[in-house]
């Protein structure tokens, strides 16, 4: 199953005039567009003309059956085929607009008067009542646009999955670099403690038992080794990387699980940095957190 992004756009149109023939005087066309962006849940909004308002429940059911997450907006508009021309406004409509404007200004004296463009637009909207029955055409057109939207979300999801796979590879490489550093640091610290033990024995001039001083040095070396041991963090980090890769191969509704795993990755990288006893480990931790933050930004867009 593909990985789907929550970001996408699609549009569709339906014309009422016959192909190759002269458009009827009252022919209209329906234009529909649907767009989506990321959201924690499925959030639908509709902007429909009055002729299509009754179809909103059916359109809502259609979208919820195919999409699970995202802020989705569906817009539709019905226009005359000769939308570029300016029809003569009917006198009765102009009179009605003038009456309404006077009524509004009686209550709102500061209201801006209607412009010529406003009057033409309102008159065209009032007179552009289509004889076309959209009850079957609009759902079919919406389904076409919805399928195109899903295809667009799949293409974007494929790009996001490829980016995440690339970051997974870089994180694995950094984890492999961090693993061998810990034994080296422990050995360096053990030698340092042994040197301190020898110096302490030379200064003590026999007043301290050699066994006690050596035990203290070994205890401090052991405590240091435990404090900087990041093997557990690296193991958990590798486990999270494996799970993310498995989810990307599985596809489907994986956005929320990916978001949780990204938080766990960030926690392990932070712990790795807090246990750092060398500049190289600190650099690895910082590089990891940069990559994880890049992944977090993209995971927010996955369904």
Short mmCIF file of C-alpha atoms in Angstrom, two decimals:
data_model
loop_
_atom_site.label_atom_id
_atom_site.label_comp_id
_atom_site.label_asym_id
_atom_site.label_seq_id
_atom_site.Cartn_x
_atom_site.Cartn_y
_atom_site.Cartn_z
CA UNK A 1 0.00 0.00 0.00
CA UNK A 2 1.39 3.45 -0.86
CA UNK A 3 2.40 6.09 1.64
CA UNK A 4 -0.02 9.02 1.32
CA UNK A 5 0.72 12.66 1.96
CA UNK A 6 -2.03 14.87 3.33
CA UNK A 7 -1.12 17.61 0.82
CA UNK A 8 -2.72 17.58 -2.62
CA UNK A 9 -4.87 19.38 -5.16
CA UNK A 10 -7.21 18.32 -7.98
CA UNK A 11 -9.90 19.88 -10.13
CA UNK A 12 -12.54 18.78 -12.63
CA UNK A 13 -15.01 20.50 -14.96
CA UNK A 14 -18.20 19.54 -16.74
CA UNK A 15 -19.67 21.55 -19.63
CA UNK A 16 -23.34 21.44 -20.55
CA UNK A 17 -22.97 22.41 -24.21
CA UNK A 18 -22.67 19.77 -26.90
CA UNK A 19 -19.23 19.19 -28.35
CA UNK A 20 -18.71 20.91 -31.67
CA UNK A 21 -22.12 22.56 -31.53
CA UNK A 22 -23.32 25.98 -30.62
CA UNK A 23 -23.82 26.40 -26.89
CA UNK A 24 -27.43 26.89 -25.82
CA UNK A 25 -28.35 30.28 -24.50
CA UNK A 26 -28.72 28.99 -20.95
CA UNK A 27 -25.91 26.38 -21.04
CA UNK A 28 -23.78 26.25 -17.91
CA UNK A 29 -20.65 24.47 -16.76
CA UNK A 30 -19.72 23.10 -13.36
CA UNK A 31 -16.23 23.59 -12.04
CA UNK A 32 -15.05 21.71 -8.96
CA UNK A 33 -11.74 21.74 -7.10
CA UNK A 34 -10.58 19.92 -3.99
CA UNK A 35 -7.45 20.59 -1.98
CA UNK A 36 -6.02 19.23 1.25
CA UNK A 37 -3.29 20.09 3.74
CA UNK A 38 -2.04 18.37 6.88
CA UNK A 39 -4.19 18.11 9.98
CA UNK A 40 -4.36 15.85 13.02
CA UNK A 41 -7.82 14.65 12.02
CA UNK A 42 -10.11 14.74 8.99
CA UNK A 43 -11.48 18.28 8.76
CA UNK A 44 -13.90 18.92 5.89
CA UNK A 45 -15.19 22.23 4.57
CA UNK A 46 -17.46 22.90 1.58
CA UNK A 47 -18.04 26.00 -0.52
CA UNK A 48 -20.98 25.18 -2.75
CA UNK A 49 -23.48 27.26 -4.73
CA UNK A 50 -27.12 27.06 -3.69
CA UNK A 51 -27.89 24.61 -6.50
CA UNK A 52 -25.51 22.04 -4.97
CA UNK A 53 -26.13 22.66 -1.27
CA UNK A 54 -28.39 19.61 -0.96
CA UNK A 55 -25.55 17.37 -2.20
CA UNK A 56 -23.22 18.22 0.69
CA UNK A 57 -24.07 15.11 2.82
CA UNK A 58 -23.39 12.81 -0.13
CA UNK A 59 -20.13 14.58 -0.92
CA UNK A 60 -19.10 14.42 2.74
CA UNK A 61 -19.77 10.66 2.86
CA UNK A 62 -17.77 10.18 -0.35
CA UNK A 63 -14.72 11.97 1.05
CA UNK A 64 -14.80 10.32 4.49
CA UNK A 65 -14.91 6.90 2.81
CA UNK A 66 -11.60 7.52 1.04
CA UNK A 67 -9.64 9.96 3.24
CA UNK A 68 -8.74 9.51 6.90
CA UNK A 69 -6.73 12.61 7.80
CA UNK A 70 -6.17 16.13 6.50
CA UNK A 71 -7.88 19.50 6.23
CA UNK A 72 -9.90 19.10 3.03
CA UNK A 73 -11.73 21.89 1.22
CA UNK A 74 -14.11 21.29 -1.68
CA UNK A 75 -15.17 24.25 -3.83
CA UNK A 76 -17.70 24.23 -6.63
CA UNK A 77 -18.99 26.94 -8.97
CA UNK A 78 -21.56 27.04 -11.74
CA UNK A 79 -20.89 29.49 -14.56
CA UNK A 80 -22.45 30.30 -17.89
CA UNK A 81 -20.59 29.09 -20.97
CA UNK A 82 -20.27 32.70 -22.14
CA UNK A 83 -18.75 33.80 -18.84
CA UNK A 84 -16.53 36.34 -20.57
CA UNK A 85 -19.43 38.49 -21.73
CA UNK A 86 -21.24 41.07 -19.63
CA UNK A 87 -25.02 40.57 -19.80
CA UNK A 88 -27.29 43.59 -19.49
CA UNK A 89 -28.60 43.68 -15.92
CA UNK A 90 -32.36 43.55 -15.65
CA UNK A 91 -33.92 46.81 -14.39
CA UNK A 92 -35.91 44.94 -11.74
CA UNK A 93 -32.69 43.48 -10.33
CA UNK A 94 -31.05 46.91 -10.25
CA UNK A 95 -34.10 48.34 -8.50
CA UNK A 96 -34.01 45.49 -5.98
CA UNK A 97 -30.30 46.09 -5.30
CA UNK A 98 -30.95 49.79 -4.78
CA UNK A 99 -33.75 49.03 -2.31
CA UNK A 100 -31.55 46.60 -0.40
CA UNK A 101 -28.70 49.08 -0.33
CA UNK A 102 -30.94 51.78 1.12
CA UNK A 103 -32.16 49.35 3.80
CA UNK A 104 -28.59 48.43 4.74
CA UNK A 105 -27.43 52.06 4.90
CA UNK A 106 -30.41 52.91 7.13
CA UNK A 107 -28.94 50.57 9.73
CA UNK A 108 -25.26 50.95 8.78
CA UNK A 109 -24.63 54.53 7.60
CA UNK A 110 -20.91 53.88 7.21
CA UNK A 111 -21.42 50.93 4.83
CA UNK A 112 -19.62 51.29 1.48
CA UNK A 113 -21.96 51.84 -1.50
CA UNK A 114 -22.11 49.18 -4.21
CA UNK A 115 -19.74 49.70 -7.12
CA UNK A 116 -20.62 49.05 -10.76
CA UNK A 117 -18.60 45.81 -10.60
CA UNK A 118 -20.49 44.72 -7.48
CA UNK A 119 -23.83 45.42 -9.13
CA UNK A 120 -22.91 43.51 -12.30
CA UNK A 121 -21.65 40.54 -10.31
CA UNK A 122 -24.76 40.36 -8.12
CA UNK A 123 -27.09 40.71 -11.08
CA UNK A 124 -25.23 38.01 -13.00
CA UNK A 125 -25.36 35.72 -9.99
CA UNK A 126 -29.10 36.29 -9.54
CA UNK A 127 -29.91 35.70 -13.18
CA UNK A 128 -27.56 32.77 -13.76
CA UNK A 129 -29.99 30.06 -12.66
CA UNK A 130 -29.13 26.89 -14.56
CA UNK A 131 -31.74 24.52 -15.95
CA UNK A 132 -29.19 21.70 -15.67
CA UNK A 133 -29.84 18.95 -13.11
CA UNK A 134 -26.55 18.53 -11.24
CA UNK A 135 -27.73 15.83 -8.83
CA UNK A 136 -25.98 13.08 -10.82
CA UNK A 137 -23.27 15.09 -12.55
CA UNK A 138 -21.82 16.74 -9.42
CA UNK A 139 -21.16 13.51 -7.44
CA UNK A 140 -19.54 11.91 -10.49
CA UNK A 141 -17.37 14.98 -11.01
CA UNK A 142 -16.49 15.06 -7.30
CA UNK A 143 -15.47 11.41 -7.37
CA UNK A 144 -13.24 12.09 -10.37
CA UNK A 145 -11.56 15.00 -8.59
CA UNK A 146 -11.24 12.95 -5.39
CA UNK A 147 -9.48 10.12 -7.24
CA UNK A 148 -7.09 12.64 -8.77
CA UNK A 149 -6.47 14.11 -5.32
CA UNK A 150 -5.66 10.68 -3.89
CA UNK A 151 -3.26 10.07 -6.78
CA UNK A 152 -1.58 13.41 -6.09
CA UNK A 153 -1.31 12.57 -2.38
CA UNK A 154 0.23 9.21 -3.29
CA UNK A 155 2.86 10.87 -5.51
CA UNK A 156 3.75 13.31 -2.75
CA UNK A 157 3.77 10.46 -0.22
CA UNK A 158 6.23 8.53 -2.38
CA UNK A 159 8.57 11.52 -2.35
CA UNK A 160 8.26 11.85 1.43
CA UNK A 161 8.93 8.13 1.94
CA UNK A 162 12.08 8.34 -0.20
CA UNK A 163 13.31 11.29 1.86
CA UNK A 164 12.64 9.44 5.12
CA UNK A 165 14.46 6.35 3.85
CA UNK A 166 17.48 8.52 3.05
CA UNK A 167 17.46 9.99 6.59
CA UNK A 168 17.13 6.49 8.06
CA UNK A 169 20.31 5.46 6.24
CA UNK A 170 22.19 8.48 7.58
CA UNK A 171 21.00 7.79 11.15
CA UNK A 172 22.15 4.16 10.90
CA UNK A 173 25.57 5.32 9.74
CA UNK A 174 25.85 7.70 12.70
CA UNK A 175 24.80 4.95 15.12
CA UNK A 176 27.50 2.70 13.70
CA UNK A 177 30.04 5.46 14.26
CA UNK A 178 28.96 5.91 17.88
CA UNK A 179 29.14 2.22 18.85
CA UNK A 180 32.96 1.70 18.74
CA UNK A 181 33.67 5.02 20.47
CA UNK A 182 32.45 3.87 23.90
CA UNK A 183 34.97 1.01 24.44
CA UNK A 184 37.75 3.34 23.35
CA UNK A 185 36.66 5.98 25.87
CA UNK A 186 36.39 3.40 28.64
CA UNK A 187 39.88 2.10 27.92
CA UNK A 188 41.31 5.63 27.85
CA UNK A 189 39.67 6.41 31.17
CA UNK A 190 40.89 3.13 32.70
CA UNK A 191 44.47 3.99 31.77
CA UNK A 192 43.99 7.47 33.20
CA UNK A 193 42.76 6.02 36.51
CA UNK A 194 45.68 3.60 36.62
CA UNK A 195 48.08 6.50 36.16
CA UNK A 196 46.35 8.39 38.95
CA UNK A 197 46.60 5.30 41.15
CA UNK A 198 50.32 5.05 40.55
CA UNK A 199 50.77 8.74 41.32
CA UNK A 200 48.71 8.39 44.49
CA UNK A 201 50.79 5.42 45.63
CA UNK A 202 54.00 7.35 45.04
CA UNK A 203 52.76 10.32 47.08
CA UNK A 204 51.26 8.19 49.84
CA UNK A 205 54.68 6.73 50.72
CA UNK A 206 53.13 3.54 52.06
CA UNK A 207 50.45 5.23 54.21
CA UNK A 208 47.67 3.83 51.98
CA UNK A 209 47.27 0.14 51.24
CA UNK A 210 47.92 -0.59 47.56
CA UNK A 211 44.88 -2.84 47.38
CA UNK A 212 42.57 -0.11 48.70
CA UNK A 213 43.90 2.47 46.23
CA UNK A 214 43.63 0.06 43.34
CA UNK A 215 40.08 -0.90 44.30
CA UNK A 216 39.12 2.77 44.41
CA UNK A 217 40.61 3.35 40.98
CA UNK A 218 38.81 0.35 39.50
CA UNK A 219 35.53 1.44 41.15
CA UNK A 220 35.79 4.89 39.61
CA UNK A 221 36.66 3.40 36.22
CA UNK A 222 33.64 1.08 36.42
CA UNK A 223 31.33 3.92 37.41
CA UNK A 224 32.61 5.98 34.51
CA UNK A 225 32.05 3.11 32.08
CA UNK A 226 28.46 2.68 33.27
CA UNK A 227 27.81 6.42 33.07
CA UNK A 228 28.92 6.78 29.45
CA UNK A 229 27.61 3.44 28.15
CA UNK A 230 25.23 4.23 25.29
CA UNK A 231 24.83 0.69 24.00
CA UNK A 232 21.25 0.58 25.25
CA UNK A 233 20.38 3.87 23.56
CA UNK A 234 21.94 2.74 20.27
CA UNK A 235 20.03 -0.56 20.45
CA UNK A 236 16.71 1.21 21.03
CA UNK A 237 17.48 3.75 18.32
CA UNK A 238 18.20 0.95 15.83
CA UNK A 239 14.94 -0.74 16.84
CA UNK A 240 12.98 2.47 16.17
CA UNK A 241 14.69 2.85 12.79
CA UNK A 242 13.71 -0.71 11.87
CA UNK A 243 10.09 -0.03 12.85
CA UNK A 244 9.95 3.18 10.81
CA UNK A 245 11.34 1.37 7.79
CA UNK A 246 8.76 -1.41 8.24
CA UNK A 247 5.92 1.14 8.38
CA UNK A 248 7.16 2.91 5.24
CA UNK A 249 7.16 -0.41 3.39
CA UNK A 250 3.68 -1.24 4.73
CA UNK A 251 2.16 2.15 3.81
CA UNK A 252 -1.41 3.17 4.54
CA UNK A 253 -2.41 5.18 7.60
CA UNK A 254 0.97 5.38 9.33
CA UNK A 255 1.33 9.09 10.09
CA UNK A 256 0.45 8.95 13.79
CA UNK A 257 2.70 5.94 14.48
CA UNK A 258 5.55 7.62 12.63
CA UNK A 259 5.06 10.76 14.70
CA UNK A 260 5.33 8.74 17.93
CA UNK A 261 8.48 6.94 16.73
CA UNK A 262 10.09 10.25 15.77
CA UNK A 263 9.57 11.45 19.36
CA UNK A 264 11.27 8.28 20.62
CA UNK A 265 14.19 8.79 18.23
CA UNK A 266 14.62 12.33 19.52
CA UNK A 267 14.62 11.06 23.13
CA UNK A 268 17.37 8.51 22.41
CA UNK A 269 19.49 11.11 20.57
CA UNK A 270 19.13 13.48 23.53
CA UNK A 271 20.22 10.76 25.97
CA UNK A 272 23.16 9.94 23.73
CA UNK A 273 24.23 13.58 23.89
CA UNK A 274 23.80 13.83 27.66
CA UNK A 275 26.04 10.77 28.16
CA UNK A 276 28.65 12.08 25.77
CA UNK A 277 32.19 12.02 27.18
CA UNK A 278 33.91 13.01 23.95
CA UNK A 279 33.52 15.70 21.33
CA UNK A 280 32.95 13.09 18.63
CA UNK A 281 29.94 11.63 20.45
CA UNK A 282 28.53 15.12 20.93
CA UNK A 283 28.85 15.79 17.22
CA UNK A 284 27.09 12.52 16.40
CA UNK A 285 24.24 13.39 18.77
CA UNK A 286 23.80 16.84 17.20
CA UNK A 287 23.84 15.40 13.68
CA UNK A 288 21.24 12.84 14.71
CA UNK A 289 18.93 15.50 16.13
CA UNK A 290 19.20 17.56 12.95
CA UNK A 291 18.20 14.56 10.83
CA UNK A 292 15.38 13.63 13.21
CA UNK A 293 14.00 17.16 13.12
CA UNK A 294 14.00 17.04 9.32
CA UNK A 295 12.07 13.77 9.51
CA UNK A 296 9.60 15.24 12.01
CA UNK A 297 8.72 18.10 9.63
CA UNK A 298 7.93 15.67 6.81
CA UNK A 299 6.12 13.10 8.95
CA UNK A 300 3.60 15.83 9.88
CA UNK A 301 2.39 15.64 6.25
CA UNK A 302 1.88 11.85 6.12
CA UNK A 303 -1.63 10.50 6.47
#
